[in-house]
Coordinates of C-alpha atoms in Angstrom, one line a residue:
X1 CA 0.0 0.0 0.0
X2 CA 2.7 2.4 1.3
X3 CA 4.3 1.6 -2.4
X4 CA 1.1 2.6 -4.0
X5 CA 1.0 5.7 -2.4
X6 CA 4.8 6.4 -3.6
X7 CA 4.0 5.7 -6.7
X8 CA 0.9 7.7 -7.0
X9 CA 2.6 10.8 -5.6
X10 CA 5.4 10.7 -7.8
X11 CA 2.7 11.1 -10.9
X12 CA 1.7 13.7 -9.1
X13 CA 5.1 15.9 -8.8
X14 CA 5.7 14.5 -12.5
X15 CA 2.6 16.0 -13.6
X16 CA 3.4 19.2 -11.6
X17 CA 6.5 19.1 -12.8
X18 CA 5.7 18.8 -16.8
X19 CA 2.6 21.2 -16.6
X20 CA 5.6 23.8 -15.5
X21 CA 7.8 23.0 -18.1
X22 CA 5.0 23.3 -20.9
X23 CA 5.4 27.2 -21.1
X24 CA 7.4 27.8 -24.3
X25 CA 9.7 25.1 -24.2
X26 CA 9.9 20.9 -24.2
X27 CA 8.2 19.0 -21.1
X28 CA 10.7 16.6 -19.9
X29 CA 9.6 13.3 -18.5
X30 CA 12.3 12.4 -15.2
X31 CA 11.4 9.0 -13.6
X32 CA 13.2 7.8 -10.5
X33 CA 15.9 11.0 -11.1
X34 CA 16.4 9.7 -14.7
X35 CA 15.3 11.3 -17.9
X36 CA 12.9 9.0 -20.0
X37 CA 11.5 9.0 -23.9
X38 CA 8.2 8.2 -24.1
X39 CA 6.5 8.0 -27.9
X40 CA 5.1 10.7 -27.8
X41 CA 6.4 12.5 -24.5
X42 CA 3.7 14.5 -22.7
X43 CA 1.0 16.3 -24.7
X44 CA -0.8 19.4 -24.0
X45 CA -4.7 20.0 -24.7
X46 CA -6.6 22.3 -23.1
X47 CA -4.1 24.6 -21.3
X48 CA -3.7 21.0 -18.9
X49 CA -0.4 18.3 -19.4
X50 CA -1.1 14.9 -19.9
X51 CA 1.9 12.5 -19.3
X52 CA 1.3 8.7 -20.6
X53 CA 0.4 7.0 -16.7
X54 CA 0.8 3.6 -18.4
X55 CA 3.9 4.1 -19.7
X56 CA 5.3 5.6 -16.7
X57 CA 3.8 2.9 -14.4
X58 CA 5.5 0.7 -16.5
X59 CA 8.9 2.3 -16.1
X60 CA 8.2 1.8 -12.3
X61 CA 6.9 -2.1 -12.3
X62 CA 3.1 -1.2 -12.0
X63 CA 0.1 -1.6 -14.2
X64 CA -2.7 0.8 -14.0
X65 CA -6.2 0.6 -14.9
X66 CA -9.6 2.7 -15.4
X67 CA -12.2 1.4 -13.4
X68 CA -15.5 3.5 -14.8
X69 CA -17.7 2.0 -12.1
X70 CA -16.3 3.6 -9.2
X71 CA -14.5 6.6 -11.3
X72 CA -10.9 5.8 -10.6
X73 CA -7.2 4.8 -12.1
X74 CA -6.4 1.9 -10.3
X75 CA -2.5 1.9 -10.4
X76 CA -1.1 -1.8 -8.6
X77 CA 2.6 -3.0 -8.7
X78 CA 0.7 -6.8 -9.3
X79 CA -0.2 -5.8 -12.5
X80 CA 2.8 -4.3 -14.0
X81 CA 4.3 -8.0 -12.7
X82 CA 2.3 -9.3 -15.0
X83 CA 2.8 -7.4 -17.6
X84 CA 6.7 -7.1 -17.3
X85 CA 6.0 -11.0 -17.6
X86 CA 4.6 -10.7 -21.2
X87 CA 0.9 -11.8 -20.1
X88 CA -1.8 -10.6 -22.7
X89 CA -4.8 -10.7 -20.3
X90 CA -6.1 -8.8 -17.6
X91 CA -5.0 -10.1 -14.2
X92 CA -7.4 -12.7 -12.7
X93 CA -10.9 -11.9 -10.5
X94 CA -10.4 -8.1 -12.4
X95 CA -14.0 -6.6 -11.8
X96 CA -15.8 -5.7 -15.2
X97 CA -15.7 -2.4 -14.8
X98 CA -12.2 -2.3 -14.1
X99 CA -11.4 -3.6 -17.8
X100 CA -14.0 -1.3 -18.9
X101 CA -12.2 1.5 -21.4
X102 CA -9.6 -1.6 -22.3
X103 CA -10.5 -4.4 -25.4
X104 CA -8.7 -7.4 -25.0
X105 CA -6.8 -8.0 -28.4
X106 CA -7.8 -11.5 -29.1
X107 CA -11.6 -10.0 -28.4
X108 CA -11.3 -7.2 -30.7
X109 CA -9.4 -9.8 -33.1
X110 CA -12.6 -11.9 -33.2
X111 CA -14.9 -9.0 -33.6
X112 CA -13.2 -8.4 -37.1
X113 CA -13.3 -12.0 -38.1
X114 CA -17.0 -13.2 -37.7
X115 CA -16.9 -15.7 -39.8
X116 CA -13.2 -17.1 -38.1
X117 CA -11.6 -17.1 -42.1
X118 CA -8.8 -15.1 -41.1
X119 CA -9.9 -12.7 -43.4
X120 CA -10.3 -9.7 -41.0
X121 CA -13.3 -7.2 -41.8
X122 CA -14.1 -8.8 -44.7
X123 CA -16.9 -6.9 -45.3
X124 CA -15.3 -4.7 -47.3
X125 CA -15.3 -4.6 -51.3
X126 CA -13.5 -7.2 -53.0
X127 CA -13.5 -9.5 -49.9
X128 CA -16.0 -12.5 -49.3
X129 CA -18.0 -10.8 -47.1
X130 CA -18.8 -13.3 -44.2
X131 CA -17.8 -11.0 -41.7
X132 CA -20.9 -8.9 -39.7
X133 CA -19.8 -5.1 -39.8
X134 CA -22.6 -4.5 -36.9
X135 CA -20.4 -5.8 -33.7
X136 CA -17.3 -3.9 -35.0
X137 CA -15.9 -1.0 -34.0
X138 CA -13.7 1.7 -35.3
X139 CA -10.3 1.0 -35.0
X140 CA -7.7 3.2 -35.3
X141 CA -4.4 3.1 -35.8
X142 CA -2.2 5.9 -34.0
X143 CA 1.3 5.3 -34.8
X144 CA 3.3 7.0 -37.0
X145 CA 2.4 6.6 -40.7
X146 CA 5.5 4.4 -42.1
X147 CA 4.4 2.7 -39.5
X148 CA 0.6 2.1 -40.4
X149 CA 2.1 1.8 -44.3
X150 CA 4.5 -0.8 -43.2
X151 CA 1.2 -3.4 -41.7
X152 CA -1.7 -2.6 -40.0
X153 CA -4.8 -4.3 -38.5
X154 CA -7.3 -4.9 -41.4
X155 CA -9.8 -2.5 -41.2
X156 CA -7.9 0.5 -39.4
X157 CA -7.9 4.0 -40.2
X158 CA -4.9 6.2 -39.9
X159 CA -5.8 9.9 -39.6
X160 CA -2.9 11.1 -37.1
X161 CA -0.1 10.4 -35.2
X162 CA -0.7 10.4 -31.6
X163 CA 0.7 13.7 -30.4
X164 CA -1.8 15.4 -33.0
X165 CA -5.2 13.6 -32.1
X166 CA -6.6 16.1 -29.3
X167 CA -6.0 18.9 -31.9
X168 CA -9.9 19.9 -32.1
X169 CA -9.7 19.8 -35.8
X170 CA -9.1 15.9 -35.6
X171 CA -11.7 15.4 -32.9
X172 CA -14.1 16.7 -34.9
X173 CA -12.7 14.8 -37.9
X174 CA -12.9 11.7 -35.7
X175 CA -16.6 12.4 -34.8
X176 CA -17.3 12.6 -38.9
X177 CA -15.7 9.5 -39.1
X178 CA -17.2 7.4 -36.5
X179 CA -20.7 9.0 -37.3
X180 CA -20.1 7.5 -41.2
X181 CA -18.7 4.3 -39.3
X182 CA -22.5 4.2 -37.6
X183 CA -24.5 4.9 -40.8
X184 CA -22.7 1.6 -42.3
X185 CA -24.1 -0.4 -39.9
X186 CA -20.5 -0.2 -37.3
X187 CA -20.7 -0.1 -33.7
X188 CA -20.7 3.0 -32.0
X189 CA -17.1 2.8 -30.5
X190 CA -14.1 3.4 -31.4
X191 CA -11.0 1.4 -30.7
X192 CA -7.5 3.1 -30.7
X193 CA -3.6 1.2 -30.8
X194 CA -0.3 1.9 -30.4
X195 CA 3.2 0.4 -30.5
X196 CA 2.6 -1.1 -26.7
X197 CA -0.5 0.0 -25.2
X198 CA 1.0 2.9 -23.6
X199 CA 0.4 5.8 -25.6
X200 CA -3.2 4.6 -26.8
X201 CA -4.5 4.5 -22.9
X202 CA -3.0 7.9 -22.6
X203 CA -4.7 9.5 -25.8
X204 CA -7.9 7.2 -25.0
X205 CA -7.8 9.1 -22.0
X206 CA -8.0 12.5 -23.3
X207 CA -10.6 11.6 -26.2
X208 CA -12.8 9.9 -23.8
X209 CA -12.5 13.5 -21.8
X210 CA -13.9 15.3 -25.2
X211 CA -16.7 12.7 -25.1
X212 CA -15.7 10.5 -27.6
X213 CA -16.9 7.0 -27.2
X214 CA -13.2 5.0 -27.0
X215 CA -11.2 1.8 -25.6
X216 CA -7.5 1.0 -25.8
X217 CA -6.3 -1.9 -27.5
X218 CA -4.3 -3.6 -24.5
X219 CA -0.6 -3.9 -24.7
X220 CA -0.8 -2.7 -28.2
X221 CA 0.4 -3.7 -31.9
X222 CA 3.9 -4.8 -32.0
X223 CA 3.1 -6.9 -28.5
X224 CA -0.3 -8.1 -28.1
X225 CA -1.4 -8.2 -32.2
X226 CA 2.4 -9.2 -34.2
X227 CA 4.4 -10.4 -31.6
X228 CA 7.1 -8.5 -33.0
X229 CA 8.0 -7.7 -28.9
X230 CA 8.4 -10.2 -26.2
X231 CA 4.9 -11.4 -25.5
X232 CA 3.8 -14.8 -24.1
X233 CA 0.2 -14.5 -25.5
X234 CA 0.6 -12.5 -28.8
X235 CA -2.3 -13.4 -31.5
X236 CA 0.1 -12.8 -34.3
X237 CA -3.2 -11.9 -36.2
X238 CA -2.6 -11.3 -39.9
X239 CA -2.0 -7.5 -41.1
X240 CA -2.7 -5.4 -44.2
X241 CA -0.2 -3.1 -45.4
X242 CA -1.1 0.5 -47.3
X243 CA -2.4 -1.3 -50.6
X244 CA -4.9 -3.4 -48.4
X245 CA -2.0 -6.3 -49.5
X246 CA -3.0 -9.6 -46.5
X247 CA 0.4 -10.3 -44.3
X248 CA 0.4 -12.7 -42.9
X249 CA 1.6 -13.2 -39.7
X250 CA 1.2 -17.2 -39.2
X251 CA -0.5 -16.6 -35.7

């Protein structure tokens, strides 16, 4: 417990810390005295700093987690064990509401492939079209673009990098999108990734603020989805690169 607390009040003077540094010049991220990269580093919106929580609870052995039912981030050094470990699931007994702004990866996987052809979203022209578009939701991709280009989870959009999707031109964009997502028979949700799961729960986070409906993709692409990081669990789900070209990823 005593750790908890620790660890929650050094977010705090982090926070502090960045939202001083945001006038006019870089905010720097310092964890445990040393100076840390996150992708992206803090982001501004709305005259407040947002720092990535995940990321840093990472850096610090932790996991943290939203829990909508009682209002809270739930930040335990049990979870970031498990993660550090490479587990792709939320940690045992986890109330509901706990997991409740998070999508498992292997759920989200299945939500795309109906019809369980390994053809992902395959609703979409030039595909067989066994897949059921109403259960899906909008998924996003927020890495950088090469990155997106390079493979991508079938169906995904790429509109922005991360450090540019609170900009209120691409909120509203977003809302255009996911409204046109809705009129095509899509859920009304929208599911954002990363790299690592970090910088989606951040940006998920600040979206969700503006009112958008929106989960994070847990552990993210390259850990949870390819495997391309150390992962015990990884779905190594097939990918689409920017021609809409299948990769396989023999998962």
């Amino acid at each position: 417990m005593l750790r908890l607390k620790v660890i929650i009040l050094a977010m705090a003077i982090l926070l502090a810390g960045a939202y001083a540094e945001a006038a006019g010049r870089t905010i720097k991220l310092i964890i445990d005295n040393k100076p840390v990269v996150a992708d992206p580093g803090p982001i501004m919106s709305d005259g407040r700093v947002f720092v990535p929580i995940r990321f840093v609870a990472d850096e610090l052995g932790a996991g943290v987690q939203w829990d909508e039912q009682n209002n809270a981030v739930i930040i335990s050094r049990q979870q970031g064990v498990s993660y550090l470990k490479g587990h792709n699931h939320a940690p045992d007994g986890a109330a509901a509401g706990i997991m409740s702004n998070l999508i498992r990866t292997a759920d989200l996987k299945n939500m795309l492939d109906d019809d369980g052809d390994g053809d992902l979203a395959d609703f979409r022209q030039g595909h067989s079209s066994g897949d059921d578009i109403t259960n899906d939701p909008l998924v996003v991709d927020i890495r950088k673009q090469a990155d997106y280009d390079a493979g991508h989870i079938p169906g995904a959009i790429w509109m922005a990098g991360a450090e540019n999707m609170a900009e209120e031109d691409n909120v509203e964009k977003l809302n255009i999108i996911l409204s046109e997502h809705v009129k095509s028979g899509g859920q009304k949700e929208i599911v954002l990734y990363c790299n690592t799961g970090n910088t989606s729960g951040l940006v998920a986070g600040v979206l969700g603020a503006k009112g958008l409906p929106v989960k994070s993709m847990m552990y993210g692409f390259d850990i949870a989805w390819s495997g391309t990081k150390s992962a015990d669990s990884a779905i190594r789900a097939n990918m689409e690169d920017s021609g809409g070209n299948t990769i396989e990823c023999g998962g």
